[in-house]
Structure formats: structure tokens, C-alpha cells
Amino acid sequence: MADYKNEFGWFAEKPKVEKKIYDRNKVAIGIVVFLVIFTIAFWKNLGKAVPPPKPALETAAIIKLPEKERTCVEDVEFMRQRHMRLLVDWREQVIRDGERYWTNSKGEKYLASLSNTCMECHTNKTQFCDQCHNYVAVVPNCWGCHLTKEEQVAKAEAK
Amino acid sequence: MDFFKRNILAALIAVLGLIAVAYVGVKGNLQLLFGVVIPYMALLIFFEGIIYRVIKWARSPVPFRIPTTAGQQESLPWLKRTLADKLDNPSTFPFTLGRMALEVLAFRSLFRNTRSELIEAPQRPEGAKLVHWSYKWLWLGAIAFHYAFLVIVIRHLRFFTEPVPHFISLLGEVDGFVQFFIPTVYVSGVVLVLAGLYLLGRRITNPNLRYISLASDYFPLFLIIGIGTTGILMRYVYRVDIQAVKQLALGLVTLHPVVPAGIGAIFYVHLFLVCVLLAYFPFSKLLHAPGLFMSPTRNMTSNNRKVLHVNPWNYPVKFHTYMELEDRYREAMYEAGLPLEIEPETMETEGEEE
Ligand code: HEM
């Protein structure tokens, strides 16, 4: 036991404070909880391969179109990114300005209507719109008021 | 330019520079770097850094309780303690848990924030008086900021899970309850940026605060405001293909990274700023988050008057008896005229010489 000399010349054993992890168990639990919570997205998907959604385009209305005209109201890139903005622009145009027709970037004219234009071609809401929306977890609330094609048909038959 | 403006500017330029780096990089077709490599690296730094820090903190001995609190500590039985006292100065584990929960979930100690200001008082000879008043705006700004951040992060999990758990969609619906604009405006995104701007404005406009603010105080604020702003721009103005974003995000978490074509540059700017935030976290003041859980003044029961705490690292001390001391310093004590148990023998020899 080596003697320890302090400035007064007195001796005591040199303090030996071990470099240990105090409260080791609690700290370990804390770290594990932190890791599990922050990597939850990894655990939930472990070993899964998630295919991207395939919105079905093959509706009777679209197949009926000639091969060359089988396009949306704008090009696909634009539709994928901005169709919700387009719909809102349509709505404002119709409701605020009373202008029911809309011309796209190629100069083609369309009736600006959710049910009577979009849903006229994309009659299969559940296989089309909903495919993507479920994937990214958005629930557009339009359908509380606007009819889908299926509903329109059902309504017409009921009359 | 004075020192204080330089701090603000350095942080601002750093964030703008990061935005430029990501933008230029993506325009130069470095999507794989910014979409996959950097996110994985940032995550590694984030986790490794935090664990390293926490273990480093856990190596410091904290032998004693530190009751720096505002409540009456448990003491003699006739000293009354209210519920607030028990929560502020807990003597049992459940109340310590309560104190920690209040601190983490409600920022209780920040709630007590006061402000001291010199206000004009013409009726006084000095023309001014010092007032201290309870100042809740900082608390409000901070809590709005943190909760908005939490809600946004949880909502973002919709990009990282498939199928999306119900509570995440539910949170999205609650957050978008204003049903204003399409895409529906999420309140939390707006609150995050506004609260961030308030916290920034507070530092810049208050001279006392500006004096103690460094670039490392401004940088995280600019960074988070930048993340929020790019997110909002991406959602409401420069739309990107969200379906492709989700493919990229799912690729990251399923460990099958893919870089779908056609995601706009603004997404990579947003993601890069988030990565910088993650990687910067373990080296910055942002560590107050894990640090809170490791704070001895918060996580230890203050039972100093109830339980005897012996320092477990006390080392054995060699005690010295009085006689040992006197033996050692007898000459000096004699010369100083101090009373002694045993007179030094030298006295006799000195006497003989005379
Ligand atoms: C610190 C973490 C993050 C913060 C604070 C943040 C913040 C935001 C904010 C405020 C918005 C605006 C819309 C809203 O309120 O939700 C947003 C949108 C967005 N963020 Fe983030 N973000 C973070 C991380 C990420 C990450 C890691 C990704 C990568 C997948 C990401 C991708 C997106 C996308 C794609 C949008 C547009 C959402 C939409 O159009 O619906 N964000 N972000």
C-alpha cells in the first residue's frame, strides 16, 4: 500500500475511484429503450420487401381510348406529384369564377369536374385512387360529398 | 461587424451552405449519396454518439443526493408537505418518477422561468427599479416547439411503415383538423416554424441573450427552421412524388435501399438537413434531451434527511494521533512557545552550553 502525500505531508491511501459505469443496469435499460423506440421503423419492417402500389389503369373507359390518346389530363409525372393541387385549382375555377372548362398545357379542353372527368376515366376508385392513398396514408375527404362512378351507377339504378 | 452579429451570420451561412450543397449535389445526380449513403451514416453517428455520451456520463460518480428544489424536503414528521412539495422534492421513487415526468412532458422547471428587468420609475431617485416577474412566453414557445416536433416526427412514420399503423393516420387526421387548403395543412408544421422563429427572435432581439448566444445556439435553430421550411415548401408549393419518397424511405428501413427516379431536389435538401441534424446531435447542446434523464438533480430521490448516505468511494484514511504530531513538530512547537507534553531533550544540551 503506497503512501500518499498531500500538501500537508500527511499520508492516506491515494483515493481510487474506479472507472466503472454507475447504475449500470438502469443506464442499460435506458439505452435499450431509446434504441428500440428510435429504430422502431426498422423492427417493424425487418426482412419485409414492400412493393410499391400499382394503381390499376385498365378501366373500360381508358381501354376504349385509342392507344395514342391513352394519357391523363396532364403528363403522368405532373399527375403523380400535383393532382391534388390540380383538383383544387379546378374547384376554385368552377366555384369562384364559374368557369367549368379547363385547358391543359397541350391546349386540350376538359370539363373541370371531379366526378364527371377524373372518375369518368378512373372509374375504379378502390383500385386506383385508394391504392396510392392507402400506401401514403392520406384520406381525402372529398367522397363525403362527391360521388364516385360506382356510386353514380348505383344511384342511377335505384331511380 | 461585432462579435454577436458574426455568430448569427456564421450559423445562417452554414445552413444556407448545407442547403446549397444538397441542391447542387442532387442536380449533379448524386441521389444515391444524398438519399442512401448520408442518411445511413447520419443514423450511425446519431446512435453511436448518443450511446457514447450516455456511457460517459454514467461513469461519473454521483454519491450524494442534490436537493436543489423548491419544495420542503421530508424531514421531521410535523413539517407539513403539500403535493407540490412532494413532487418538487420527492422522497420516494414514485414521486421522483412524477417529477421526471413533469419535467420531460411539461417542462416544469422552465415554467418557473423569471425575468429581471430594469424599468423606469421616475418617482425613485435612481429613476429605475429592478423587477422580477414570472415570464411564461419562453415556456410556451419551447413547449409548442417540442410538441410540434414530436408530432411531426411521429406523423412522418407514415413514410417508414407499411401498412401504416392506425394511430399514425389518426394523428395525421387530428393534426389536419382545420381542413384548410389541399394538401390539408398540418397545424404542427406551421407551429414548429413559428415557434422556432420566436425562439430565434428572442435570442436576436434581447441584448442580454444576444450577449450569451454563440453560433452553436443559432445553428440548431436555423437548421430546424430550415427543415420545417423546406418541408412546408415541399408539401404546399413544390410538390414531389410522395409515392416515390415512400419507396425510398421504406428502402432505407427494410435495408434494401432504392433510389426511385423523379423525386424533386427539394426533398433531398430536406433530407440532407435532417441528416445533418442527426449527425450534429451528439456533439451539441441538443444533448440536453438524453441529458435530462441523467440529471442528478432530477433523477435522484432527495431523502438526505431520511437516509444516511455514505460515500461508497470513501478511501481509508490514516489518522494521526496527537502524540504523533507532537513527535513530528516538537522543535517548531517549542520555538513557537506552544505547550508540549514532552519537552525536547535539546533543551538540556542548550542549557549546558550556557
Ligand atoms: C427531424 C425530422 C424532420 C422534421 C422536423 C421534418 C419536418 C417537416 C415538416 C414541418 C413538413 C411539412 C409538412 C408537415 O407538417 O408534415 C415536412 C414534410 C415532409 N417531410 Fe419532413 N421532417 C423531418 C424528417 C423527414 C425525413 C427523414 C423524411 C424522409 C422521408 C422527410 C420527408 C418529408 C416529406 C416527403 C414531406 C412532404 C410531406 C407531404 O407532402 O405530405 N422528412 N417535414
CSV table of C-alpha atoms in Angstrom, one decimal, chain B residues 86-205:
chain,number,residue,atom,x,y,z
B,86,LYS,CA,-43.6,16.0,-2.6
B,87,LEU,CA,-43.2,16.4,-6.4
B,88,ASP,CA,-40.6,19.0,-6.2
B,89,ASN,CA,-38.6,17.4,-3.5
B,90,PRO,CA,-39.5,13.7,-3.7
B,91,SER,CA,-38.5,11.3,-1.0
B,92,THR,CA,-39.9,8.2,-2.7
B,93,PHE,CA,-39.4,6.6,-6.0
B,94,PRO,CA,-42.9,7.2,-7.4
B,95,PHE,CA,-42.7,10.9,-6.7
B,96,THR,CA,-39.3,11.0,-8.3
B,97,LEU,CA,-40.8,9.4,-11.4
B,98,GLY,CA,-43.6,12.1,-11.2
B,99,ARG,CA,-41.0,14.8,-11.0
B,100,MET,CA,-39.2,13.4,-14.0
B,101,ALA,CA,-42.4,13.0,-16.0
B,102,LEU,CA,-43.4,16.6,-15.2
B,103,GLU,CA,-40.0,17.8,-16.3
B,104,VAL,CA,-40.0,15.7,-19.5
B,105,LEU,CA,-43.6,16.2,-20.5
B,106,ALA,CA,-44.4,19.6,-19.2
B,107,PHE,CA,-41.0,21.4,-18.8
B,108,ARG,CA,-41.8,22.2,-15.2
B,109,SER,CA,-38.6,23.9,-14.3
B,110,LEU,CA,-38.8,26.1,-17.4
B,111,PHE,CA,-42.3,27.0,-16.3
B,112,ARG,CA,-40.7,28.7,-13.2
B,113,ASN,CA,-38.7,30.9,-15.5
B,114,THR,CA,-38.5,34.5,-14.3
B,115,ARG,CA,-37.2,37.6,-15.9
B,116,SER,CA,-35.4,40.5,-14.3
B,117,GLU,CA,-35.7,43.9,-15.9
B,118,LEU,CA,-34.8,47.5,-15.1
B,119,ILE,CA,-37.9,49.5,-15.6
B,120,GLU,CA,-38.3,53.3,-15.5
B,121,ALA,CA,-39.6,54.6,-12.2
B,122,PRO,CA,-39.4,58.4,-12.1
B,123,GLN,CA,-40.5,58.7,-8.5
B,124,ARG,CA,-37.4,56.9,-7.4
B,125,PRO,CA,-34.1,58.8,-7.0
B,126,GLU,CA,-32.3,56.3,-9.4
B,127,GLY,CA,-35.0,56.8,-11.9
B,128,ALA,CA,-35.4,53.0,-12.3
B,129,LYS,CA,-36.2,49.9,-10.4
B,130,LEU,CA,-35.4,46.3,-10.8
B,131,VAL,CA,-38.4,44.0,-11.2
B,132,HIS,CA,-38.5,40.2,-11.3
B,133,TRP,CA,-41.6,38.7,-12.9
B,134,SER,CA,-42.8,35.4,-14.0
B,135,TYR,CA,-42.2,35.0,-17.7
B,136,LYS,CA,-44.1,32.2,-19.4
B,137,TRP,CA,-43.6,33.1,-23.0
B,138,LEU,CA,-40.3,31.1,-23.2
B,139,TRP,CA,-42.0,28.1,-21.7
B,140,LEU,CA,-44.9,28.4,-24.2
B,141,GLY,CA,-42.5,28.8,-27.1
B,142,ALA,CA,-40.4,25.9,-26.0
B,143,ILE,CA,-43.3,23.5,-25.4
B,144,ALA,CA,-45.0,24.4,-28.6
B,145,PHE,CA,-41.7,23.8,-30.5
B,146,HIS,CA,-41.0,20.5,-28.9
B,147,TYR,CA,-44.5,19.0,-29.1
B,148,ALA,CA,-44.8,20.2,-32.8
B,149,PHE,CA,-41.5,18.4,-33.5
B,150,LEU,CA,-42.7,15.2,-31.8
B,151,VAL,CA,-46.0,15.2,-33.7
B,152,ILE,CA,-44.2,15.8,-37.0
B,153,VAL,CA,-41.7,13.0,-36.4
B,154,ILE,CA,-44.5,10.6,-35.4
B,155,ARG,CA,-46.5,11.6,-38.4
B,156,HIS,CA,-43.5,11.1,-40.7
B,157,LEU,CA,-43.5,7.5,-39.7
B,158,ARG,CA,-46.2,7.0,-42.4
B,159,PHE,CA,-43.3,7.1,-44.9
B,160,PHE,CA,-41.4,4.4,-42.9
B,161,THR,CA,-44.1,1.8,-42.2
B,162,GLU,CA,-46.3,-0.3,-44.4
B,163,PRO,CA,-49.1,-0.9,-43.5
B,164,VAL,CA,-49.3,2.4,-41.7
B,165,PRO,CA,-50.3,1.8,-38.1
B,166,HIS,CA,-53.7,3.3,-37.2
B,167,PHE,CA,-52.5,5.8,-34.6
B,168,ILE,CA,-50.3,7.5,-37.2
B,169,SER,CA,-53.1,8.1,-39.6
B,170,LEU,CA,-55.3,9.1,-36.7
B,171,LEU,CA,-52.6,11.6,-35.6
B,172,GLY,CA,-52.5,13.0,-39.1
B,173,GLU,CA,-56.2,13.5,-39.2
B,174,VAL,CA,-56.2,15.2,-35.8
B,175,ASP,CA,-53.3,17.4,-36.9
B,176,GLY,CA,-55.1,18.3,-40.1
B,177,PHE,CA,-58.4,19.0,-38.5
B,178,VAL,CA,-58.6,22.6,-39.7
B,179,GLN,CA,-59.2,21.0,-43.2
B,180,PHE,CA,-57.8,24.1,-44.7
B,181,PHE,CA,-56.2,24.0,-48.2
B,182,ILE,CA,-55.3,21.0,-50.2
B,183,PRO,CA,-53.0,19.2,-49.3
B,184,THR,CA,-54.5,19.6,-45.9
B,185,VAL,CA,-52.5,22.0,-43.7
B,186,TYR,CA,-51.0,20.2,-40.7
B,187,VAL,CA,-51.0,22.6,-37.8
B,188,SER,CA,-47.9,21.1,-36.2
B,189,GLY,CA,-45.7,22.0,-39.2
B,190,VAL,CA,-46.7,25.7,-39.0
B,191,VAL,CA,-46.4,25.7,-35.2
B,192,LEU,CA,-42.9,24.3,-35.5
B,193,VAL,CA,-41.6,27.0,-37.8
B,194,LEU,CA,-43.4,29.8,-35.9
B,195,ALA,CA,-42.1,28.7,-32.5
B,196,GLY,CA,-38.7,28.2,-34.0
B,197,LEU,CA,-38.8,31.8,-35.3
B,198,TYR,CA,-39.9,33.0,-31.9
B,199,LEU,CA,-37.0,31.2,-30.1
B,200,LEU,CA,-34.6,32.7,-32.7
B,201,GLY,CA,-36.1,36.2,-32.4
B,202,ARG,CA,-35.8,36.1,-28.7
B,203,ARG,CA,-32.1,35.5,-28.9
B,204,ILE,CA,-31.6,38.1,-31.5
B,205,THR,CA,-33.7,41.0,-30.1
